[in-house]
Coordinates of C-alpha atoms in Angstrom, one line a residue:
M1 CA 91.5 78.6 108.5
N2 CA 91.2 77.6 105.3
Q3 CA 91.3 73.7 103.7
S4 CA 94.7 75.1 103.1
G5 CA 95.9 75.6 105.9
A6 CA 95.7 79.6 105.1
A7 CA 94.0 82.2 107.1
R8 CA 91.1 84.0 105.0
V9 CA 90.5 87.6 105.5
V10 CA 87.4 89.0 103.3
I11 CA 86.6 92.3 102.9
L12 CA 83.0 93.9 101.7
G13 CA 82.8 97.1 100.2
G14 CA 85.5 98.6 97.7
G15 CA 85.4 101.9 98.7
F16 CA 88.1 103.9 100.3
A17 CA 88.4 101.9 103.3
G18 CA 87.9 98.5 101.6
I19 CA 90.3 99.6 98.5
S20 CA 92.3 100.6 101.4
A21 CA 92.8 97.9 103.5
A22 CA 93.3 95.1 101.0
R23 CA 95.9 96.5 99.0
E24 CA 98.3 97.3 101.8
L25 CA 97.1 93.8 103.7
G26 CA 97.8 92.3 99.7
R27 CA 101.2 93.7 100.2
L28 CA 102.5 93.3 103.1
A29 CA 101.3 89.4 102.9
R30 CA 102.1 88.9 99.8
N31 CA 104.8 86.2 99.8
D32 CA 103.3 84.9 102.8
P33 CA 100.9 81.5 101.8
S34 CA 100.0 81.3 105.0
I35 CA 97.1 84.7 104.6
E36 CA 94.6 84.5 101.7
V37 CA 92.9 88.2 101.4
H38 CA 89.3 88.1 99.2
L39 CA 87.8 91.0 98.4
I40 CA 84.5 90.9 97.1
N41 CA 82.6 94.4 95.8
D42 CA 79.2 94.4 93.3
E43 CA 81.0 96.3 90.8
N44 CA 84.0 96.0 89.5
F45 CA 86.0 99.3 89.1
F46 CA 86.9 101.6 92.1
V47 CA 85.3 105.4 91.8
F48 CA 87.2 108.0 93.4
Q49 CA 83.6 109.4 94.7
P50 CA 84.5 113.7 95.7
L51 CA 85.6 114.2 91.4
L52 CA 81.5 113.0 90.7
P53 CA 80.6 116.6 91.0
E54 CA 82.3 117.7 88.0
V55 CA 81.5 114.4 86.3
V56 CA 78.3 116.1 86.8
S57 CA 79.4 119.2 84.7
C58 CA 81.2 117.6 82.9
G59 CA 84.6 119.4 83.5
I60 CA 86.5 115.2 83.9
E61 CA 84.4 112.2 81.3
P62 CA 82.9 110.0 83.6
G63 CA 85.1 106.7 82.7
H64 CA 88.0 109.1 84.1
I65 CA 87.7 108.6 87.7
L66 CA 87.4 104.5 87.7
N67 CA 89.8 101.7 88.8
P68 CA 89.9 98.1 87.8
I69 CA 90.2 96.3 90.9
R70 CA 91.4 93.9 89.5
Q71 CA 94.7 95.5 88.4
L72 CA 94.0 97.9 91.4
C73 CA 94.7 94.8 94.3
P74 CA 96.7 92.6 92.2
A75 CA 97.2 90.5 94.7
V76 CA 94.5 90.6 96.6
Q77 CA 91.2 87.7 95.2
F78 CA 88.7 90.1 93.8
H79 CA 84.9 88.4 93.4
C80 CA 82.4 90.8 91.2
A81 CA 79.3 89.8 93.4
T82 CA 76.8 90.7 96.1
V83 CA 77.0 89.9 99.7
T84 CA 73.3 88.4 100.2
H85 CA 73.8 86.8 103.9
L86 CA 76.3 86.3 106.5
D87 CA 76.6 83.7 109.6
L88 CA 78.7 84.9 111.7
E89 CA 78.7 82.4 113.8
A90 CA 79.6 79.9 110.7
Q91 CA 81.6 82.6 109.6
T92 CA 80.4 82.4 105.8
A93 CA 79.6 85.1 103.2
T94 CA 76.5 84.3 101.2
L95 CA 77.7 85.7 98.1
L96 CA 75.4 86.1 94.2
G97 CA 77.0 87.1 90.9
S98 CA 75.5 88.8 87.9
D99 CA 73.7 85.2 87.3
E100 CA 71.2 85.5 90.0
R101 CA 70.5 81.5 90.3
R102 CA 74.2 80.7 91.6
Q103 CA 75.3 81.8 95.5
S104 CA 78.4 80.6 96.4
I105 CA 79.8 80.7 100.3
L106 CA 82.9 82.1 100.9
R107 CA 84.7 80.5 104.4
Y108 CA 86.4 83.7 106.6
D109 CA 88.6 83.9 109.4
H110 CA 88.0 87.5 109.7
L111 CA 85.8 89.7 107.8
I112 CA 86.4 93.7 107.7
W113 CA 83.1 95.4 107.1
G114 CA 84.0 98.6 104.0
L115 CA 80.3 98.3 103.0
G116 CA 79.5 102.1 103.4
L117 CA 76.2 103.6 103.8
K118 CA 73.5 103.9 101.5
M119 CA 71.4 107.6 100.5
D120 CA 68.3 106.9 101.7
L121 CA 65.4 109.7 100.4
S122 CA 62.1 108.2 101.4
R123 CA 62.7 110.5 104.9
V124 CA 61.1 113.5 102.6
P125 CA 57.3 112.7 100.5
G126 CA 58.2 112.4 97.1
M127 CA 62.0 112.4 97.2
A128 CA 62.4 109.0 95.6
E129 CA 60.7 109.5 93.1
H130 CA 61.6 113.3 92.6
S131 CA 64.9 114.0 93.1
Y132 CA 67.7 113.6 91.7
P133 CA 71.7 111.8 93.8
I134 CA 75.1 112.0 93.8
K135 CA 76.4 108.8 95.7
T136 CA 77.6 106.6 93.0
L137 CA 78.6 107.4 88.9
V138 CA 75.7 106.2 87.6
D139 CA 73.8 108.7 90.0
A140 CA 76.3 112.2 88.5
F141 CA 75.8 110.3 85.0
H142 CA 72.2 110.7 84.9
L143 CA 71.6 114.0 86.3
R144 CA 74.7 115.3 84.4
N145 CA 72.8 114.2 81.6
R146 CA 69.0 115.4 83.4
V147 CA 71.2 119.0 83.9
L148 CA 71.8 119.2 79.5
G149 CA 68.3 118.1 78.3
C150 CA 66.9 120.8 80.7
L151 CA 69.2 122.6 78.2
E152 CA 67.6 121.5 75.4
E153 CA 64.5 121.4 76.3
A154 CA 65.4 125.1 77.2
D155 CA 65.8 125.9 74.2
L156 CA 62.8 124.6 72.7
E157 CA 60.6 125.9 74.9
A158 CA 58.4 128.7 73.8
D159 CA 56.4 128.8 77.2
E160 CA 58.1 131.4 79.3
G161 CA 56.9 130.0 82.1
V162 CA 58.1 126.7 81.7
R163 CA 61.0 127.4 80.3
K164 CA 61.9 129.3 84.0
K165 CA 61.0 125.6 85.9
L166 CA 63.2 123.7 83.2
L167 CA 66.2 126.3 83.5
T168 CA 66.1 126.0 87.7
V169 CA 68.1 123.7 89.9
V170 CA 67.4 122.9 93.6
T171 CA 70.1 121.5 95.5
V172 CA 69.3 120.6 98.9
G173 CA 71.3 119.6 101.4
G174 CA 74.5 122.4 102.1
G175 CA 77.7 119.5 103.2
Y176 CA 80.6 119.8 100.9
S177 CA 78.7 117.3 98.5
G178 CA 76.2 119.8 98.0
V179 CA 78.1 123.2 98.3
E180 CA 80.6 120.9 95.3
T181 CA 77.5 119.7 93.5
V182 CA 75.7 123.4 93.1
G183 CA 79.3 125.2 92.3
E184 CA 79.2 122.8 89.7
I185 CA 76.2 122.9 88.1
N186 CA 75.5 127.0 88.6
D187 CA 79.6 127.7 86.9
L188 CA 78.2 124.7 83.8
I189 CA 75.0 126.6 82.7
R190 CA 76.7 129.8 83.0
S191 CA 79.3 129.4 80.7
V192 CA 77.1 126.7 78.4
L193 CA 73.9 129.3 77.9
P194 CA 75.5 131.3 74.8
F195 CA 74.8 128.5 72.7
Y196 CA 71.4 128.2 73.6
P197 CA 69.9 131.4 72.9
R198 CA 66.9 131.4 73.9
A199 CA 67.2 129.3 77.0
R200 CA 69.7 132.4 77.5
R201 CA 67.3 135.5 77.4
T202 CA 65.4 133.7 80.1
G203 CA 68.2 133.0 82.7
H204 CA 68.7 130.2 85.2
R205 CA 68.2 130.0 88.6
T206 CA 70.4 127.8 91.2
V207 CA 69.3 127.2 94.3
L208 CA 71.2 125.8 97.8
V209 CA 68.1 125.1 100.8
H210 CA 70.0 123.7 104.3
P211 CA 68.7 123.6 107.3
S212 CA 71.5 125.3 109.2
E213 CA 72.8 128.5 110.2
R214 CA 75.9 128.5 107.4
I215 CA 76.8 126.2 104.8
L216 CA 80.2 123.5 105.0
Q217 CA 79.6 123.3 109.1
E218 CA 82.9 121.1 109.2
L219 CA 84.7 124.0 108.5
D220 CA 85.5 127.3 110.7
P221 CA 82.5 130.4 110.6
D222 CA 84.6 131.9 108.7
L223 CA 85.3 130.1 105.5
G224 CA 81.6 129.1 105.2
E225 CA 80.5 132.1 105.4
F226 CA 83.5 133.1 102.4
A227 CA 81.8 130.4 100.3
Q228 CA 78.5 131.4 100.8
A229 CA 79.7 134.3 99.5
K230 CA 81.1 133.7 96.5
L231 CA 77.9 131.1 95.6
R232 CA 76.1 134.4 95.8
E233 CA 78.5 136.3 94.2
R234 CA 77.9 134.1 91.3
G235 CA 74.8 133.7 91.4
V236 CA 73.7 130.7 94.0
E237 CA 70.4 131.4 96.1
I238 CA 71.2 129.9 99.8
I239 CA 68.4 129.4 102.2
L240 CA 69.3 128.6 105.2
R241 CA 67.6 127.8 108.1
T242 CA 65.0 126.3 105.8
R243 CA 63.7 122.3 105.5
V244 CA 62.3 121.1 102.5
T245 CA 58.9 118.9 102.9
E246 CA 58.5 117.9 99.5
A247 CA 59.3 117.3 96.3
T248 CA 56.6 117.2 93.7
G249 CA 57.0 116.9 89.7
D250 CA 57.0 120.6 89.4
G251 CA 59.8 121.4 92.4
V252 CA 59.7 121.5 96.3
V253 CA 58.2 122.8 98.8
L254 CA 60.0 124.5 101.9
S255 CA 59.5 124.7 105.1
N256 CA 58.0 128.1 105.4
G257 CA 55.4 127.0 102.9
E258 CA 56.9 128.4 100.0
M259 CA 57.8 126.0 96.7
V260 CA 60.7 126.8 94.4
V261 CA 60.1 125.6 91.2
A262 CA 62.4 123.3 89.4
A263 CA 62.9 120.8 86.5
T264 CA 65.8 119.7 88.2
V265 CA 65.8 118.3 92.2
I266 CA 69.2 117.3 93.8
C267 CA 69.7 115.4 97.4
T268 CA 72.6 115.4 98.6
V269 CA 71.2 114.0 102.7
G270 CA 70.0 111.3 104.3
N271 CA 71.8 108.3 104.7
S272 CA 70.5 105.1 105.8
P273 CA 72.7 101.6 107.6
H274 CA 73.3 99.3 104.6
P275 CA 70.6 96.8 104.0
L276 CA 73.0 93.8 105.4
L277 CA 73.6 95.4 108.5
G278 CA 70.0 95.1 109.7
Q279 CA 70.2 91.1 109.4
L280 CA 73.5 90.8 111.8
A281 CA 73.5 91.2 115.9
L282 CA 75.8 93.3 115.7
P283 CA 76.4 96.5 117.8
Q284 CA 75.6 99.5 116.3
D285 CA 74.4 103.7 117.5
R286 CA 72.4 105.1 115.1
G287 CA 72.9 102.9 112.2
R288 CA 76.8 102.5 112.3
I289 CA 78.7 99.8 114.0
L290 CA 80.0 100.5 117.7
V291 CA 83.8 99.6 117.4
D292 CA 87.2 99.9 119.3
E293 CA 90.1 101.9 119.2
F294 CA 91.3 99.0 117.5
L295 CA 88.6 99.1 114.6
R296 CA 87.4 95.9 116.3
V297 CA 83.9 95.2 116.7
K298 CA 82.8 95.2 119.9
G299 CA 82.5 91.9 121.2
Y300 CA 84.3 90.2 118.3
Q301 CA 87.7 89.3 118.1
N302 CA 88.4 88.3 114.4
L303 CA 85.4 91.1 112.6
W304 CA 86.7 94.8 111.4
A305 CA 84.6 97.5 110.8
L306 CA 86.0 100.8 109.6
G307 CA 84.8 103.5 106.7
D308 CA 81.5 106.1 107.5
A309 CA 79.1 102.3 108.4
A310 CA 81.5 101.9 111.9
L311 CA 81.8 104.5 114.8
I312 CA 85.1 105.0 114.9
P313 CA 86.7 106.8 118.0
D314 CA 89.4 109.5 118.2
V315 CA 92.1 108.8 120.1
A316 CA 94.0 111.6 118.6
R317 CA 91.3 114.3 119.5
G318 CA 87.9 112.6 121.0
G319 CA 85.0 111.7 119.7
Y320 CA 84.3 110.1 116.8
C321 CA 86.2 110.0 113.3
P322 CA 84.2 112.1 110.5
P323 CA 82.7 109.9 108.1
T324 CA 85.7 111.5 105.5
A325 CA 87.9 109.8 102.6
Q326 CA 90.9 110.8 103.9
Y327 CA 90.2 108.9 107.4
A328 CA 88.6 106.1 105.3
M329 CA 92.3 105.5 103.8
R330 CA 94.1 106.2 106.7
E331 CA 91.3 103.7 108.9
G332 CA 91.9 100.9 106.0
L333 CA 96.1 101.1 106.3
Q334 CA 95.5 100.4 110.4
C335 CA 92.7 97.5 110.4
A336 CA 95.2 96.0 108.0
R337 CA 98.2 95.9 109.9
N338 CA 95.6 95.1 113.0
V339 CA 94.7 91.9 111.2
L340 CA 97.5 91.5 109.8
A341 CA 99.3 91.0 113.8
T342 CA 95.9 89.2 115.6
I343 CA 96.8 86.2 112.6
Q344 CA 100.3 86.9 113.4
A345 CA 99.8 86.8 117.9
R346 CA 101.2 90.0 117.8
P347 CA 99.1 92.9 120.2
P348 CA 96.9 95.7 117.7
H349 CA 97.7 99.2 117.6
P350 CA 94.9 102.0 117.7
F351 CA 93.9 104.1 115.2
R352 CA 95.4 107.8 115.4
F353 CA 94.3 110.8 113.0
G354 CA 94.1 113.4 113.9
G355 CA 93.3 114.7 109.4
L356 CA 95.5 117.2 108.0
G357 CA 92.7 119.7 107.1
Q358 CA 89.9 120.1 104.6
L359 CA 89.4 121.8 101.3
A360 CA 86.2 122.0 98.8
V361 CA 85.7 124.4 96.2
V362 CA 82.8 126.7 95.8
G363 CA 82.7 127.3 91.8
R364 CA 85.5 127.9 89.3
H365 CA 88.8 129.1 90.0
V366 CA 87.9 129.5 93.7
G367 CA 87.7 127.3 96.6
V368 CA 87.6 127.6 100.6
G369 CA 89.6 125.0 103.1
R370 CA 91.6 124.4 106.7
L371 CA 95.2 122.7 106.5
F372 CA 96.6 122.4 109.7
R373 CA 96.4 125.2 111.3
W374 CA 96.6 127.8 108.3
K375 CA 93.1 128.7 106.8
I376 CA 93.3 129.3 103.1
S377 CA 90.2 130.0 100.5
G378 CA 90.2 132.1 96.5
V379 CA 92.6 130.5 94.0
L380 CA 95.1 129.0 96.4
A381 CA 91.9 126.6 98.0
W382 CA 91.5 125.7 94.4
F383 CA 94.7 124.7 93.4
L384 CA 95.4 123.2 96.4
H385 CA 92.1 121.3 96.4
R386 CA 93.1 120.1 92.3
L387 CA 96.7 119.2 93.8
V388 CA 96.0 117.3 96.8
Y389 CA 92.8 114.9 95.4
L390 CA 95.0 114.5 91.5
G391 CA 98.0 113.0 94.2
K392 CA 94.8 111.1 95.6
V393 CA 93.5 109.3 92.4
P394 CA 94.2 106.0 92.8
G395 CA 96.4 104.2 89.4
F396 CA 99.4 107.3 87.2
R397 CA 96.6 106.2 83.9
C398 CA 93.7 108.1 86.0
K399 CA 95.9 110.6 87.3
V400 CA 97.0 110.9 84.3
R401 CA 93.4 111.4 82.5
V402 CA 92.0 113.3 85.3
G403 CA 95.0 116.0 84.7
I404 CA 94.7 116.0 81.2
D405 CA 90.8 116.6 81.8
W406 CA 91.6 119.9 84.1
A407 CA 94.2 121.2 81.0
L408 CA 91.2 121.2 78.5
D409 CA 88.8 122.2 80.8
L410 CA 91.2 125.2 81.4
L411 CA 91.5 125.8 76.8
F412 CA 88.3 124.7 75.5
P413 CA 84.8 124.8 75.9
R414 CA 82.4 122.2 78.1
D415 CA 81.8 119.4 76.7
I416 CA 78.4 119.5 76.8
T417 CA 77.8 115.6 74.2
M418 CA 74.8 113.8 76.0
M419 CA 75.0 110.2 76.3
E420 CA 72.1 108.2 77.0
L421 CA 72.7 104.6 77.7
R422 CA 69.7 102.5 77.2
R423 CA 68.3 99.4 75.5
T424 CA 66.6 99.1 73.0
E425 CA 64.1 97.8 75.1
Q426 CA 63.5 98.0 78.7
L427 CA 62.0 95.0 78.7
A428 CA 63.9 91.2 78.1
R429 CA 62.1 89.1 75.9
A430 CA 62.8 85.7 75.5
H431 CA 61.1 82.2 73.5
Y432 CA 61.3 79.0 75.1
R433 CA 61.3 75.5 72.9
E434 CA 57.6 73.0 73.7
G435 CA 58.3 70.7 76.4
E436 CA 61.5 73.5 77.7
V437 CA 62.1 74.2 81.4
I438 CA 61.8 78.6 82.1
V439 CA 62.3 77.6 86.0
R440 CA 63.1 75.6 88.3
Q441 CA 62.2 74.0 91.7
G442 CA 64.5 75.4 94.2
E443 CA 66.5 77.5 92.5
I444 CA 67.3 81.4 93.4
G445 CA 65.1 83.4 91.4
D446 CA 66.1 86.3 88.9
Y447 CA 63.5 87.1 86.8
F448 CA 59.8 87.9 87.0
Y449 CA 58.1 86.8 83.6
I450 CA 55.0 87.0 82.1
I451 CA 53.1 85.2 78.8
D452 CA 53.4 87.1 75.9
S453 CA 52.0 83.9 74.0
G454 CA 51.6 80.1 74.4
Q455 CA 51.0 77.9 77.8
V456 CA 52.9 77.1 80.2
E457 CA 52.2 74.1 83.6
V458 CA 53.2 74.3 87.0
L459 CA 54.1 71.7 89.0
Q460 CA 55.7 70.9 91.8
E461 CA 58.3 68.3 92.4
E462 CA 59.3 65.8 95.4
P463 CA 62.4 63.5 95.6
G464 CA 60.8 60.1 94.3
A465 CA 57.7 61.2 93.7
Q466 CA 56.6 62.3 89.9
P467 CA 55.8 66.0 89.1
K468 CA 52.4 67.3 90.2
R469 CA 50.6 70.1 88.4
L470 CA 49.8 72.5 90.1
R471 CA 48.0 74.8 87.3
V472 CA 48.2 75.5 83.8
L473 CA 48.9 79.8 82.8
G474 CA 48.3 82.2 79.3
T475 CA 48.7 84.3 77.9
G476 CA 48.4 87.3 80.1
A477 CA 49.1 85.5 82.9
S478 CA 52.8 85.7 85.4
F479 CA 54.8 84.2 87.2
G480 CA 58.4 84.0 89.4
E481 CA 57.1 86.8 92.0
I482 CA 57.4 84.8 94.9
A483 CA 60.6 83.7 95.3
L484 CA 61.6 87.8 94.1
L485 CA 59.4 89.3 96.8
N486 CA 60.5 87.2 99.9
A487 CA 64.5 86.5 98.9
Q488 CA 63.8 82.2 98.8
P489 CA 63.4 79.7 96.3
R490 CA 61.7 78.8 93.6
T491 CA 58.9 77.0 95.0
A492 CA 58.0 75.6 91.5
T493 CA 59.2 74.6 87.9
V494 CA 57.0 76.3 85.1
R495 CA 57.5 73.9 81.9
C496 CA 56.4 74.7 78.8
L497 CA 53.8 73.1 76.5
T498 CA 53.8 75.0 73.4
P499 CA 55.8 77.3 71.9
V500 CA 56.0 80.1 74.9
N501 CA 57.2 83.7 74.2
V502 CA 58.0 85.9 77.5
V503 CA 58.2 89.1 78.4
K504 CA 61.0 88.8 81.3
L505 CA 62.0 91.8 84.1
S506 CA 65.0 91.6 85.9
R507 CA 65.1 91.0 89.9
R508 CA 66.5 94.0 90.4
D509 CA 64.6 96.1 87.8
F510 CA 61.3 93.9 89.4
L511 CA 62.2 95.1 93.4
T512 CA 62.7 98.0 92.0
L513 CA 59.2 98.9 90.2
V514 CA 57.5 97.4 93.8
G515 CA 59.4 99.2 95.9
S516 CA 58.3 102.3 93.9
H517 CA 54.8 102.6 93.2
D518 CA 52.7 100.8 95.4
I519 CA 49.4 99.8 93.4
F520 CA 52.0 97.7 91.1
R521 CA 52.7 95.9 94.6
R522 CA 49.5 95.5 96.1
I523 CA 48.8 93.6 92.7
V524 CA 51.9 91.4 93.1
E525 CA 51.6 90.7 96.4
Q526 CA 47.5 89.8 96.3
Q527 CA 48.5 87.5 93.1
A528 CA 51.3 86.2 94.9
R529 CA 48.8 85.2 98.4
S530 CA 46.7 83.8 95.6
L531 CA 48.5 81.0 94.2
T532 CA 50.3 79.9 97.2
K533 CA 46.7 79.4 99.2
N534 CA 46.3 77.3 95.8

């Protein structure tokens, strides 16, 4: 119990599972002062991921599938922050907000793990550097601009070979995400090519690469074959029983030795556990948390897990529950009820759900799926897909906006406006006065600094003693990397000896740069080691 005597439930993650659990717990405990519900997510909105392919294809405006979490879960205390550490013994979560120098500790009585799997493109050489994932709204936004940018560039390009490359899109993975994405992009390019005369003469090429015998293996074989036939009928090349072994700036290399030249490569496969999970000694199987039929983590009484990060027994059909949105939403509901039952000393109930069916869109006005025992395809499946998803989109405002987008899509051409949202400069700049402290020993590191002009002194501070000067740094020198590399507080204070101008790189950008460029990482690590020795 916390200081107020209330039982505190903390939910990690604002995806389908986490939001569902938060809304249900908030509803059930709305008038109960003995229960507090907290939700932690690193973004202040919930994104309806199944409609990301339509954001890419300009069928839906990006903001229309977003719901502010504070409005979606009004009965829950929301924290827009990243969880950097969990102490399972002390039952605390360490949170980091937008000010990365400050952290807060949130104690819990029950913890619900709703942090989903992350994209891992590192398994195929070059995939992380040269492909576009489609997992988040930012991914969809960048991919949308990439496709439109290639169309614009192709219409300027005089070389036929270069145009063919610009107008070729390769999608890796034939699951739901891959199939719906390749179908949407193929239809987008087909519909807007008349506005690009030179590109239209060259024509476009869309390729889907899948390692198995057929696409959409989650569906019955005949529906998967129907989907393949419809995609091929629309001009999509489908390469089966083949893997991508390497990705470069010129395209992808296949396991049969063939090179597919393409300017745009989309990767929809390759998942890895959330980085926080690696810090915890939780029971796992291939990166997914083992839970019992009540959604409780095995070996724990107050720790729960759900969504695609959990391996949940399927009581209704045997085996394990699939990591889909319709399951995650119902897992969240049952988990909320079981947590409340545990707090109130009532027996929990096992999670039972047999699934209502599955639907997928493979192109404009064409879908495939299974509802209960009935198989459907064609226009009917496409219409039901839209009807079901419109019902699932949370919030009346978002339902109206998505519905209007779909209506406009039937009446008008796609909006092919490129919206490049980028800062004037990728690197931030700052000015400091003489005597001003830039970083202080013991603070959490937030930036990496390069001195553009001026001088600073690096000081070691000890309690009850005068600060000790370690070194003086001038123009061209850098500092701040040790705290970022080692995820530890600042090891020294940096104070200005003269007016100083610096260029600074945020923690996220710095770690991204270090993680993706070996040369930069080696230089930074060598400098950090030399400073530590000195």
